[in-house]
Amino acid sequence: MLDINKIRGDFPILHRKVNGKPLVYFDNAATSQTPRAVIDSIVDYYSNYNANIHRGVHTLSQEATNAYEGARQKIQKHFNAAKSHEIILTSGTTHGINMVATGFTDLLNADDEIIVSALEHHSNIVPWQMLCEKTGATLKVIPMTDEGSLDMEVYKDLLSEKTKLVFVNHVSNALGTINPVKQIIDMAHHYGAAVLIDGAQATPHIKPDVQELDCEFYTCSAHKLCGPTGVGMIYGKEEWLNKLPPYQGGGEMISEVTFEKTTYADLPHKFEAGTPNIAGVIAFGVALDYMNRIGFDEIAAYENELLEYATEKLLSIEGMKLYGTVQEKASVISFNIEGIHPYDIGSIVDKLGIAVRTGHHCAQPIMDYYKIPGTVRASFSFYNTKEEIDLFIEAVLKAKSMLS
Ligand code: 7TS
């Protein structure tokens, strides 16, 4: 059992008011809120040991380097990567996907095929379309079903000796569907294809084991799991990170530079050109510590309770249409009320202090499938409560009566 009151006490922002009402924050799939321990770690860094890393003999630089590399080890442990240099620190999921997509430019040819799913965020679609434009390779799409799951029969048929890469999200940001990634990975490996898993939405709810999954790449953003914005990681199997060229050239990623030839640094530095977000990476490690202290099993069980509670209450509203109705779901609810634009609901509930996201959620193909402009999306975290869901339901009913 989680002590929600104690947990809520860790998050300063949860005590503010919005439009004169206590904040109810249900936009966790966009970004999660930040506990005091994470905020303190950033203040501590800039107050006490702000210095550039990996290059100074002086004490501050050594302290900053130790804290930064210590965070990498925490991330390695959290995801159960075999080696710490298989963890590349990035600015977020988008960065990680682009690093791999750009790196594959020289590894694909015009006869090759790569496979995406219909449930992706734009950041796991557009970089691959750009890769196909450059290489002439073909992008194939695993279709979705009405319930918001992937059509695995079609996936089976799409795979062939031509398939070089498969990239899917672990959890859909727009619908909350938890995809059968282990099965997707095993099926791709049967044809020798590499797999990238976009873990941006899974990592706040699930503790993935990259060795057990056996994926080639797994990427996520710190800001969705209680860390700061502008930081993330991509795990890559060592042999694959060695195959890919560096993403950016610059300081830190070299072994030796002359005007005739530059040789690159070993992993992970080959992919970490320039001064990184040092405070952010350290804070990412603190955020993982914080969430692990609470426990991912406990988080998932509690969020599931919130999901079931909210689903039942929402379904009792006349004209309610939920999108994403599979059993295996993270705590994300997407919905519309017949005859009402999602934006109007979002605006009215905001006046009542409640933050939800409205629109296409950067997943336009899903909206096109349902032939809708967007949805209202409420996404819950372990610091939310059933009382907040009651306030939300009241607010939605109020919006409905004002708009219909
Ligand atoms: N992949 C998925 C599945 C996502 O949900 C997001 C962000 C990204 C990638 C990109 O992450 P970033 O940290 O690099 O921006 N999703 C959302 C969302 O659902 N609402 O706002 C951002």
PDB file of N, CA and C in Angstrom, residues 212-303:
ATOM      1  N   GLU A 212      16.309  -9.187 -20.713  1.00  0.00           N
ATOM      2  CA  GLU A 212      15.222 -10.149 -20.848  1.00  0.00           C
ATOM      3  C   GLU A 212      14.427  -9.870 -22.127  1.00  0.00           C
ATOM      4  N   LEU A 213      14.176  -8.585 -22.397  1.00  0.00           N
ATOM      5  CA  LEU A 213      13.459  -8.239 -23.631  1.00  0.00           C
ATOM      6  C   LEU A 213      14.289  -8.626 -24.857  1.00  0.00           C
ATOM      7  N   ASP A 214      15.613  -8.466 -24.712  1.00  0.00           N
ATOM      8  CA  ASP A 214      16.563  -8.785 -25.783  1.00  0.00           C
ATOM      9  C   ASP A 214      16.431  -7.828 -26.983  1.00  0.00           C
ATOM     10  N   CYS A 215      15.935  -6.592 -26.720  1.00  0.00           N
ATOM     11  CA  CYS A 215      15.846  -5.600 -27.805  1.00  0.00           C
ATOM     12  C   CYS A 215      17.239  -5.050 -28.103  1.00  0.00           C
ATOM     13  N   GLU A 216      17.395  -4.519 -29.311  1.00  0.00           N
ATOM     14  CA  GLU A 216      18.691  -3.929 -29.671  1.00  0.00           C
ATOM     15  C   GLU A 216      18.816  -2.528 -29.081  1.00  0.00           C
ATOM     16  N   PHE A 217      17.668  -1.807 -29.018  1.00  0.00           N
ATOM     17  CA  PHE A 217      17.663  -0.436 -28.491  1.00  0.00           C
ATOM     18  C   PHE A 217      16.417  -0.218 -27.633  1.00  0.00           C
ATOM     19  N   TYR A 218      16.577   0.561 -26.569  1.00  0.00           N
ATOM     20  CA  TYR A 218      15.421   0.932 -25.730  1.00  0.00           C
ATOM     21  C   TYR A 218      15.653   2.377 -25.296  1.00  0.00           C
ATOM     22  N   THR A 219      14.660   3.235 -25.505  1.00  0.00           N
ATOM     23  CA  THR A 219      14.897   4.650 -25.222  1.00  0.00           C
ATOM     24  C   THR A 219      13.771   5.266 -24.395  1.00  0.00           C
ATOM     25  N   CYS A 220      14.111   6.277 -23.596  1.00  0.00           N
ATOM     26  CA  CYS A 220      13.082   6.958 -22.787  1.00  0.00           C
ATOM     27  C   CYS A 220      13.527   8.371 -22.414  1.00  0.00           C
ATOM     28  N   SER A 221      12.602   9.107 -21.805  1.00  0.00           N
ATOM     29  CA  SER A 221      12.842  10.493 -21.365  1.00  0.00           C
ATOM     30  C   SER A 221      12.708  10.578 -19.854  1.00  0.00           C
ATOM     31  N   ALA A 222      13.635  11.279 -19.208  1.00  0.00           N
ATOM     32  CA  ALA A 222      13.591  11.406 -17.740  1.00  0.00           C
ATOM     33  C   ALA A 222      12.357  12.166 -17.267  1.00  0.00           C
ATOM     34  N   HIS A 223      11.900  13.120 -18.067  1.00  0.00           N
ATOM     35  CA  HIS A 223      10.825  14.008 -17.570  1.00  0.00           C
ATOM     36  C   HIS A 223       9.483  13.295 -17.422  1.00  0.00           C
ATOM     37  N   LYS A 224       9.375  12.083 -17.970  1.00  0.00           N
ATOM     38  CA  LYS A 224       8.119  11.354 -17.777  1.00  0.00           C
ATOM     39  C   LYS A 224       8.183  10.446 -16.549  1.00  0.00           C
ATOM     40  N   LEU A 225       9.358  10.358 -15.934  1.00  0.00           N
ATOM     41  CA  LEU A 225       9.451   9.553 -14.708  1.00  0.00           C
ATOM     42  C   LEU A 225      10.107  10.343 -13.586  1.00  0.00           C
ATOM     43  N   CYS A 226       9.485  11.506 -13.336  1.00  0.00           N
ATOM     44  CA  CYS A 226       9.846  12.338 -12.182  1.00  0.00           C
ATOM     45  C   CYS A 226      11.194  13.042 -12.300  1.00  0.00           C
ATOM     46  N   GLY A 227      11.835  12.960 -13.445  1.00  0.00           N
ATOM     47  CA  GLY A 227      13.106  13.654 -13.647  1.00  0.00           C
ATOM     48  C   GLY A 227      12.893  14.969 -14.373  1.00  0.00           C
ATOM     49  N   PRO A 228      13.998  15.663 -14.696  1.00  0.00           N
ATOM     50  CA  PRO A 228      13.887  16.947 -15.381  1.00  0.00           C
ATOM     51  C   PRO A 228      13.685  16.803 -16.895  1.00  0.00           C
ATOM     52  N   THR A 229      13.269  17.874 -17.547  1.00  0.00           N
ATOM     53  CA  THR A 229      13.135  17.885 -19.008  1.00  0.00           C
ATOM     54  C   THR A 229      14.527  17.979 -19.647  1.00  0.00           C
ATOM     55  N   GLY A 230      14.595  17.585 -20.915  1.00  0.00           N
ATOM     56  CA  GLY A 230      15.847  17.738 -21.668  1.00  0.00           C
ATOM     57  C   GLY A 230      16.883  16.676 -21.354  1.00  0.00           C
ATOM     58  N   VAL A 231      16.475  15.555 -20.761  1.00  0.00           N
ATOM     59  CA  VAL A 231      17.403  14.457 -20.434  1.00  0.00           C
ATOM     60  C   VAL A 231      16.718  13.130 -20.733  1.00  0.00           C
ATOM     61  N   GLY A 232      17.493  12.171 -21.182  1.00  0.00           N
ATOM     62  CA  GLY A 232      16.947  10.840 -21.415  1.00  0.00           C
ATOM     63  C   GLY A 232      18.078   9.877 -21.650  1.00  0.00           C
ATOM     64  N   MET A 233      17.713   8.689 -22.082  1.00  0.00           N
ATOM     65  CA  MET A 233      18.770   7.702 -22.358  1.00  0.00           C
ATOM     66  C   MET A 233      18.346   6.805 -23.504  1.00  0.00           C
ATOM     67  N   ILE A 234      19.341   6.264 -24.194  1.00  0.00           N
ATOM     68  CA  ILE A 234      19.058   5.154 -25.089  1.00  0.00           C
ATOM     69  C   ILE A 234      20.016   4.020 -24.731  1.00  0.00           C
ATOM     70  N   TYR A 235      19.422   2.855 -24.479  1.00  0.00           N
ATOM     71  CA  TYR A 235      20.222   1.647 -24.315  1.00  0.00           C
ATOM     72  C   TYR A 235      20.437   1.068 -25.702  1.00  0.00           C
ATOM     73  N   GLY A 236      21.655   0.618 -25.979  1.00  0.00           N
ATOM     74  CA  GLY A 236      21.915  -0.097 -27.224  1.00  0.00           C
ATOM     75  C   GLY A 236      22.819  -1.272 -26.916  1.00  0.00           C
ATOM     76  N   LYS A 237      22.572  -2.409 -27.559  1.00  0.00           N
ATOM     77  CA  LYS A 237      23.514  -3.528 -27.396  1.00  0.00           C
ATOM     78  C   LYS A 237      24.874  -3.070 -27.919  1.00  0.00           C
ATOM     79  N   GLU A 238      25.912  -3.451 -27.217  1.00  0.00           N
ATOM     80  CA  GLU A 238      27.260  -2.987 -27.552  1.00  0.00           C
ATOM     81  C   GLU A 238      27.586  -3.176 -29.041  1.00  0.00           C
ATOM     82  N   GLU A 239      27.280  -4.377 -29.564  1.00  0.00           N
ATOM     83  CA  GLU A 239      27.645  -4.644 -30.968  1.00  0.00           C
ATOM     84  C   GLU A 239      26.926  -3.700 -31.932  1.00  0.00           C
ATOM     85  N   TRP A 240      25.700  -3.272 -31.575  1.00  0.00           N
ATOM     86  CA  TRP A 240      24.950  -2.357 -32.432  1.00  0.00           C
ATOM     87  C   TRP A 240      25.455  -0.932 -32.287  1.00  0.00           C
ATOM     88  N   LEU A 241      25.800  -0.533 -31.075  1.00  0.00           N
ATOM     89  CA  LEU A 241      26.343   0.818 -30.889  1.00  0.00           C
ATOM     90  C   LEU A 241      27.686   0.928 -31.606  1.00  0.00           C
ATOM     91  N   ASN A 242      28.420  -0.180 -31.667  1.00  0.00           N
ATOM     92  CA  ASN A 242      29.690  -0.158 -32.400  1.00  0.00           C
ATOM     93  C   ASN A 242      29.465  -0.070 -33.908  1.00  0.00           C
ATOM     94  N   LYS A 243      28.354  -0.643 -34.378  1.00  0.00           N
ATOM     95  CA  LYS A 243      28.066  -0.596 -35.817  1.00  0.00           C
ATOM     96  C   LYS A 243      27.655   0.794 -36.287  1.00  0.00           C
ATOM     97  N   LEU A 244      26.988   1.549 -35.392  1.00  0.00           N
ATOM     98  CA  LEU A 244      26.457   2.856 -35.799  1.00  0.00           C
ATOM     99  C   LEU A 244      27.558   3.913 -35.767  1.00  0.00           C
ATOM    100  N   PRO A 245      27.538   4.857 -36.728  1.00  0.00           N
ATOM    101  CA  PRO A 245      28.497   5.966 -36.671  1.00  0.00           C
ATOM    102  C   PRO A 245      28.066   6.968 -35.597  1.00  0.00           C
ATOM    103  N   PRO A 246      28.982   7.876 -35.172  1.00  0.00           N
ATOM    104  CA  PRO A 246      28.576   8.897 -34.200  1.00  0.00           C
ATOM    105  C   PRO A 246      27.434   9.741 -34.774  1.00  0.00           C
ATOM    106  N   TYR A 247      26.591  10.264 -33.893  1.00  0.00           N
ATOM    107  CA  TYR A 247      25.455  11.080 -34.322  1.00  0.00           C
ATOM    108  C   TYR A 247      25.887  12.518 -34.545  1.00  0.00           C
ATOM    109  N   GLN A 248      26.720  13.030 -33.641  1.00  0.00           N
ATOM    110  CA  GLN A 248      27.199  14.403 -33.760  1.00  0.00           C
ATOM    111  C   GLN A 248      28.708  14.404 -33.575  1.00  0.00           C
ATOM    112  N   GLY A 249      29.369  15.326 -34.288  1.00  0.00           N
ATOM    113  CA  GLY A 249      30.805  15.479 -34.084  1.00  0.00           C
ATOM    114  C   GLY A 249      31.065  16.610 -33.107  1.00  0.00           C
ATOM    115  N   GLY A 250      32.163  16.519 -32.366  1.00  0.00           N
ATOM    116  CA  GLY A 250      32.480  17.610 -31.445  1.00  0.00           C
ATOM    117  C   GLY A 250      33.440  17.170 -30.366  1.00  0.00           C
ATOM    118  N   GLY A 251      33.466  17.943 -29.288  1.00  0.00           N
ATOM    119  CA  GLY A 251      34.326  17.608 -28.167  1.00  0.00           C
ATOM    120  C   GLY A 251      33.808  16.377 -27.450  1.00  0.00           C
ATOM    121  N   GLU A 252      34.663  15.688 -26.737  1.00  0.00           N
ATOM    122  CA  GLU A 252      34.282  14.551 -25.892  1.00  0.00           C
ATOM    123  C   GLU A 252      34.087  13.246 -26.654  1.00  0.00           C
ATOM    124  N   MET A 253      33.778  13.321 -27.966  1.00  0.00           N
ATOM    125  CA  MET A 253      33.440  12.076 -28.684  1.00  0.00           C
ATOM    126  C   MET A 253      34.622  11.587 -29.520  1.00  0.00           C
ATOM    127  N   ILE A 254      35.787  12.209 -29.348  1.00  0.00           N
ATOM    128  CA  ILE A 254      36.931  11.859 -30.186  1.00  0.00           C
ATOM    129  C   ILE A 254      37.998  11.121 -29.388  1.00  0.00           C
ATOM    130  N   SER A 255      38.852  10.399 -30.141  1.00  0.00           N
ATOM    131  CA  SER A 255      40.033   9.856 -29.520  1.00  0.00           C
ATOM    132  C   SER A 255      41.203  10.772 -29.859  1.00  0.00           C
ATOM    133  N   GLU A 256      41.338  11.044 -31.176  1.00  0.00           N
ATOM    134  CA  GLU A 256      42.419  11.932 -31.630  1.00  0.00           C
ATOM    135  C   GLU A 256      41.939  12.745 -32.820  1.00  0.00           C
ATOM    136  N   VAL A 257      42.293  14.014 -32.870  1.00  0.00           N
ATOM    137  CA  VAL A 257      41.871  14.867 -33.987  1.00  0.00           C
ATOM    138  C   VAL A 257      43.080  15.470 -34.670  1.00  0.00           C
ATOM    139  N   THR A 258      43.194  15.252 -35.992  1.00  0.00           N
ATOM    140  CA  THR A 258      44.118  16.026 -36.802  1.00  0.00           C
ATOM    141  C   THR A 258      43.300  16.499 -37.998  1.00  0.00           C
ATOM    142  N   PHE A 259      43.824  17.419 -38.802  1.00  0.00           N
ATOM    143  CA  PHE A 259      43.060  17.865 -39.967  1.00  0.00           C
ATOM    144  C   PHE A 259      42.973  16.773 -41.023  1.00  0.00           C
ATOM    145  N   GLU A 260      43.833  15.777 -40.936  1.00  0.00           N
ATOM    146  CA  GLU A 260      43.786  14.676 -41.908  1.00  0.00           C
ATOM    147  C   GLU A 260      42.725  13.653 -41.504  1.00  0.00           C
ATOM    148  N   LYS A 261      42.674  13.340 -40.208  1.00  0.00           N
ATOM    149  CA  LYS A 261      41.761  12.271 -39.789  1.00  0.00           C
ATOM    150  C   LYS A 261      41.450  12.369 -38.289  1.00  0.00           C
ATOM    151  N   THR A 262      40.197  12.060 -37.968  1.00  0.00           N
ATOM    152  CA  THR A 262      39.795  12.021 -36.559  1.00  0.00           C
ATOM    153  C   THR A 262      39.390  10.599 -36.215  1.00  0.00           C
ATOM    154  N   THR A 263      39.849  10.127 -35.073  1.00  0.00           N
ATOM    155  CA  THR A 263      39.362   8.813 -34.615  1.00  0.00           C
ATOM    156  C   THR A 263      38.427   9.043 -33.429  1.00  0.00           C
ATOM    157  N   TYR A 264      37.438   8.164 -33.320  1.00  0.00           N
ATOM    158  CA  TYR A 264      36.378   8.391 -32.339  1.00  0.00           C
ATOM    159  C   TYR A 264      36.691   7.720 -31.008  1.00  0.00           C
ATOM    160  N   ALA A 265      36.086   8.301 -29.977  1.00  0.00           N
ATOM    161  CA  ALA A 265      36.234   7.749 -28.632  1.00  0.00           C
ATOM    162  C   ALA A 265      35.452   6.441 -28.533  1.00  0.00           C
ATOM    163  N   ASP A 266      35.751   5.678 -27.497  1.00  0.00           N
ATOM    164  CA  ASP A 266      35.006   4.443 -27.237  1.00  0.00           C
ATOM    165  C   ASP A 266      33.607   4.786 -26.738  1.00  0.00           C
ATOM    166  N   LEU A 267      32.783   3.746 -26.658  1.00  0.00           N
ATOM    167  CA  LEU A 267      31.453   3.895 -26.057  1.00  0.00           C
ATOM    168  C   LEU A 267      31.627   4.219 -24.577  1.00  0.00           C
ATOM    169  N   PRO A 268      30.759   5.003 -23.986  1.00  0.00           N
ATOM    170  CA  PRO A 268      29.579   5.655 -24.579  1.00  0.00           C
ATOM    171  C   PRO A 268      29.893   7.011 -25.193  1.00  0.00           C
ATOM    172  N   HIS A 269      31.161   7.470 -25.025  1.00  0.00           N
ATOM    173  CA  HIS A 269      31.486   8.868 -25.357  1.00  0.00           C
ATOM    174  C   HIS A 269      31.338   9.173 -26.844  1.00  0.00           C
ATOM    175  N   LYS A 270      31.478   8.139 -27.682  1.00  0.00           N
ATOM    176  CA  LYS A 270      31.320   8.317 -29.130  1.00  0.00           C
ATOM    177  C   LYS A 270      29.982   8.992 -29.463  1.00  0.00           C
ATOM    178  N   PHE A 271      28.968   8.746 -28.634  1.00  0.00           N
ATOM    179  CA  PHE A 271      27.633   9.302 -28.895  1.00  0.00           C
ATOM    180  C   PHE A 271      27.294  10.491 -27.998  1.00  0.00           C
ATOM    181  N   GLU A 272      28.281  10.978 -27.239  1.00  0.00           N
ATOM    182  CA  GLU A 272      27.966  12.060 -26.298  1.00  0.00           C
ATOM    183  C   GLU A 272      28.852  13.282 -26.558  1.00  0.00           C
ATOM    184  N   ALA A 273      28.715  13.838 -27.763  1.00  0.00           N
ATOM    185  CA  ALA A 273      29.509  15.020 -28.125  1.00  0.00           C
ATOM    186  C   ALA A 273      29.023  16.241 -27.350  1.00  0.00           C
ATOM    187  N   GLY A 274      29.966  17.097 -26.981  1.00  0.00           N
ATOM    188  CA  GLY A 274      29.593  18.366 -26.337  1.00  0.00           C
ATOM    189  C   GLY A 274      29.317  18.222 -24.854  1.00  0.00           C
ATOM    190  N   THR A 275      29.145  19.366 -24.210  1.00  0.00           N
ATOM    191  CA  THR A 275      28.845  19.366 -22.772  1.00  0.00           C
ATOM    192  C   THR A 275      27.390  18.950 -22.569  1.00  0.00           C
ATOM    193  N   PRO A 276      27.154  17.874 -21.835  1.00  0.00           N
ATOM    194  CA  PRO A 276      25.766  17.419 -21.663  1.00  0.00           C
ATOM    195  C   PRO A 276      25.030  18.196 -20.578  1.00  0.00           C
ATOM    196  N   ASN A 277      23.783  17.813 -20.362  1.00  0.00           N
ATOM    197  CA  ASN A 277      22.990  18.381 -19.278  1.00  0.00           C
ATOM    198  C   ASN A 277      23.391  17.646 -17.994  1.00  0.00           C
ATOM    199  N   ILE A 278      24.479  18.098 -17.391  1.00  0.00           N
ATOM    200  CA  ILE A 278      25.099  17.363 -16.276  1.00  0.00           C
ATOM    201  C   ILE A 278      24.154  17.287 -15.075  1.00  0.00           C
ATOM    202  N   ALA A 279      23.612  18.446 -14.700  1.00  0.00           N
ATOM    203  CA  ALA A 279      22.687  18.465 -13.552  1.00  0.00           C
ATOM    204  C   ALA A 279      21.471  17.593 -13.848  1.00  0.00           C
ATOM    205  N   GLY A 280      21.027  17.636 -15.106  1.00  0.00           N
ATOM    206  CA  GLY A 280      19.836  16.873 -15.498  1.00  0.00           C
ATOM    207  C   GLY A 280      20.064  15.375 -15.405  1.00  0.00           C
ATOM    208  N   VAL A 281      21.237  14.927 -15.854  1.00  0.00           N
ATOM    209  CA  VAL A 281      21.545  13.495 -15.797  1.00  0.00           C
ATOM    210  C   VAL A 281      21.631  13.037 -14.330  1.00  0.00           C
ATOM    211  N   ILE A 282      22.292  13.838 -13.506  1.00  0.00           N
ATOM    212  CA  ILE A 282      22.406  13.480 -12.080  1.00  0.00           C
ATOM    213  C   ILE A 282      21.002  13.397 -11.468  1.00  0.00           C
ATOM    214  N   ALA A 283      20.155  14.369 -11.831  1.00  0.00           N
ATOM    215  CA  ALA A 283      18.781  14.393 -11.300  1.00  0.00           C
ATOM    216  C   ALA A 283      17.964  13.201 -11.823  1.00  0.00           C
ATOM    217  N   PHE A 284      18.257  12.755 -13.043  1.00  0.00           N
ATOM    218  CA  PHE A 284      17.594  11.555 -13.599  1.00  0.00           C
ATOM    219  C   PHE A 284      17.879  10.357 -12.678  1.00  0.00           C
ATOM    220  N   GLY A 285      19.123  10.229 -12.272  1.00  0.00           N
ATOM    221  CA  GLY A 285      19.500   9.143 -11.349  1.00  0.00           C
ATOM    222  C   GLY A 285      18.737   9.250 -10.030  1.00  0.00           C
ATOM    223  N   VAL A 286      18.601  10.482  -9.528  1.00  0.00           N
ATOM    224  CA  VAL A 286      17.877  10.691  -8.264  1.00  0.00           C
ATOM    225  C   VAL A 286      16.399  10.332  -8.442  1.00  0.00           C
ATOM    226  N   ALA A 287      15.844  10.662  -9.621  1.00  0.00           N
ATOM    227  CA  ALA A 287      14.427  10.347  -9.894  1.00  0.00           C
ATOM    228  C   ALA A 287      14.209   8.832  -9.916  1.00  0.00           C
ATOM    229  N   LEU A 288      15.151   8.098 -10.516  1.00  0.00           N
ATOM    230  CA  LEU A 288      15.020   6.628 -10.535  1.00  0.00           C
ATOM    231  C   LEU A 288      15.104   6.070  -9.112  1.00  0.00           C
ATOM    232  N   ASP A 289      16.032   6.625  -8.315  1.00  0.00           N
ATOM    233  CA  ASP A 289      16.127   6.192  -6.903  1.00  0.00           C
ATOM    234  C   ASP A 289      14.791   6.415  -6.206  1.00  0.00           C
ATOM    235  N   TYR A 290      14.216   7.601  -6.445  1.00  0.00           N
ATOM    236  CA  TYR A 290      12.955   7.964  -5.780  1.00  0.00           C
ATOM    237  C   TYR A 290      11.853   6.968  -6.151  1.00  0.00           C
ATOM    238  N   MET A 291      11.729   6.700  -7.454  1.00  0.00           N
ATOM    239  CA  MET A 291      10.644   5.808  -7.893  1.00  0.00           C
ATOM    240  C   MET A 291      10.891   4.367  -7.444  1.00  0.00           C
ATOM    241  N   ASN A 292      12.145   3.960  -7.452  1.00  0.00           N
ATOM    242  CA  ASN A 292      12.450   2.594  -6.995  1.00  0.00           C
ATOM    243  C   ASN A 292      12.184   2.430  -5.499  1.00  0.00           C
ATOM    244  N   ARG A 293      12.378   3.524  -4.738  1.00  0.00           N
ATOM    245  CA  ARG A 293      12.066   3.446  -3.297  1.00  0.00           C
ATOM    246  C   ARG A 293      10.569   3.206  -3.106  1.00  0.00           C
ATOM    247  N   ILE A 294       9.759   3.829  -3.948  1.00  0.00           N
ATOM    248  CA  ILE A 294       8.306   3.598  -3.856  1.00  0.00           C
ATOM    249  C   ILE A 294       7.991   2.190  -4.373  1.00  0.00           C
ATOM    250  N   GLY A 295       8.628   1.806  -5.471  1.00  0.00           N
ATOM    251  CA  GLY A 295       8.464   0.446  -6.003  1.00  0.00           C
ATOM    252  C   GLY A 295       7.569   0.426  -7.236  1.00  0.00           C
ATOM    253  N   PHE A 296       8.079  -0.108  -8.336  1.00  0.00           N
ATOM    254  CA  PHE A 296       7.316  -0.104  -9.589  1.00  0.00           C
ATOM    255  C   PHE A 296       6.108  -1.047  -9.540  1.00  0.00           C
ATOM    256  N   ASP A 297       6.193  -2.130  -8.789  1.00  0.00           N
ATOM    257  CA  ASP A 297       5.024  -3.022  -8.680  1.00  0.00           C
ATOM    258  C   ASP A 297       3.894  -2.295  -7.955  1.00  0.00           C
ATOM    259  N   GLU A 298       4.265  -1.592  -6.884  1.00  0.00           N
ATOM    260  CA  GLU A 298       3.271  -0.855  -6.110  1.00  0.00           C
ATOM    261  C   GLU A 298       2.676   0.267  -6.959  1.00  0.00           C
ATOM    262  N   ILE A 299       3.545   0.957  -7.725  1.00  0.00           N
ATOM    263  CA  ILE A 299       3.085   2.053  -8.597  1.00  0.00           C
ATOM    264  C   ILE A 299       2.081   1.511  -9.613  1.00  0.00           C
ATOM    265  N   ALA A 300       2.436   0.409 -10.281  1.00  0.00           N
ATOM    266  CA  ALA A 300       1.570  -0.141 -11.330  1.00  0.00           C
ATOM    267  C   ALA A 300       0.229  -0.584 -10.735  1.00  0.00           C
ATOM    268  N   ALA A 301       0.257  -1.227  -9.569  1.00  0.00           N
ATOM    269  CA  ALA A 301      -0.995  -1.717  -8.962  1.00  0.00           C
ATOM    270  C   ALA A 301      -1.904  -0.549  -8.602  1.00  0.00           C
ATOM    271  N   TYR A 302      -1.325   0.496  -8.018  1.00  0.00           N
ATOM    272  CA  TYR A 302      -2.141   1.647  -7.607  1.00  0.00           C
ATOM    273  C   TYR A 302      -2.686   2.399  -8.824  1.00  0.00           C
ATOM    274  N   GLU A 303      -1.832   2.604  -9.822  1.00  0.00           N
ATOM    275  CA  GLU A 303      -2.292   3.324 -11.020  1.00  0.00           C
ATOM    276  C   GLU A 303      -3.397   2.541 -11.730  1.00  0.00           C
TER     277      GLU A 303
END
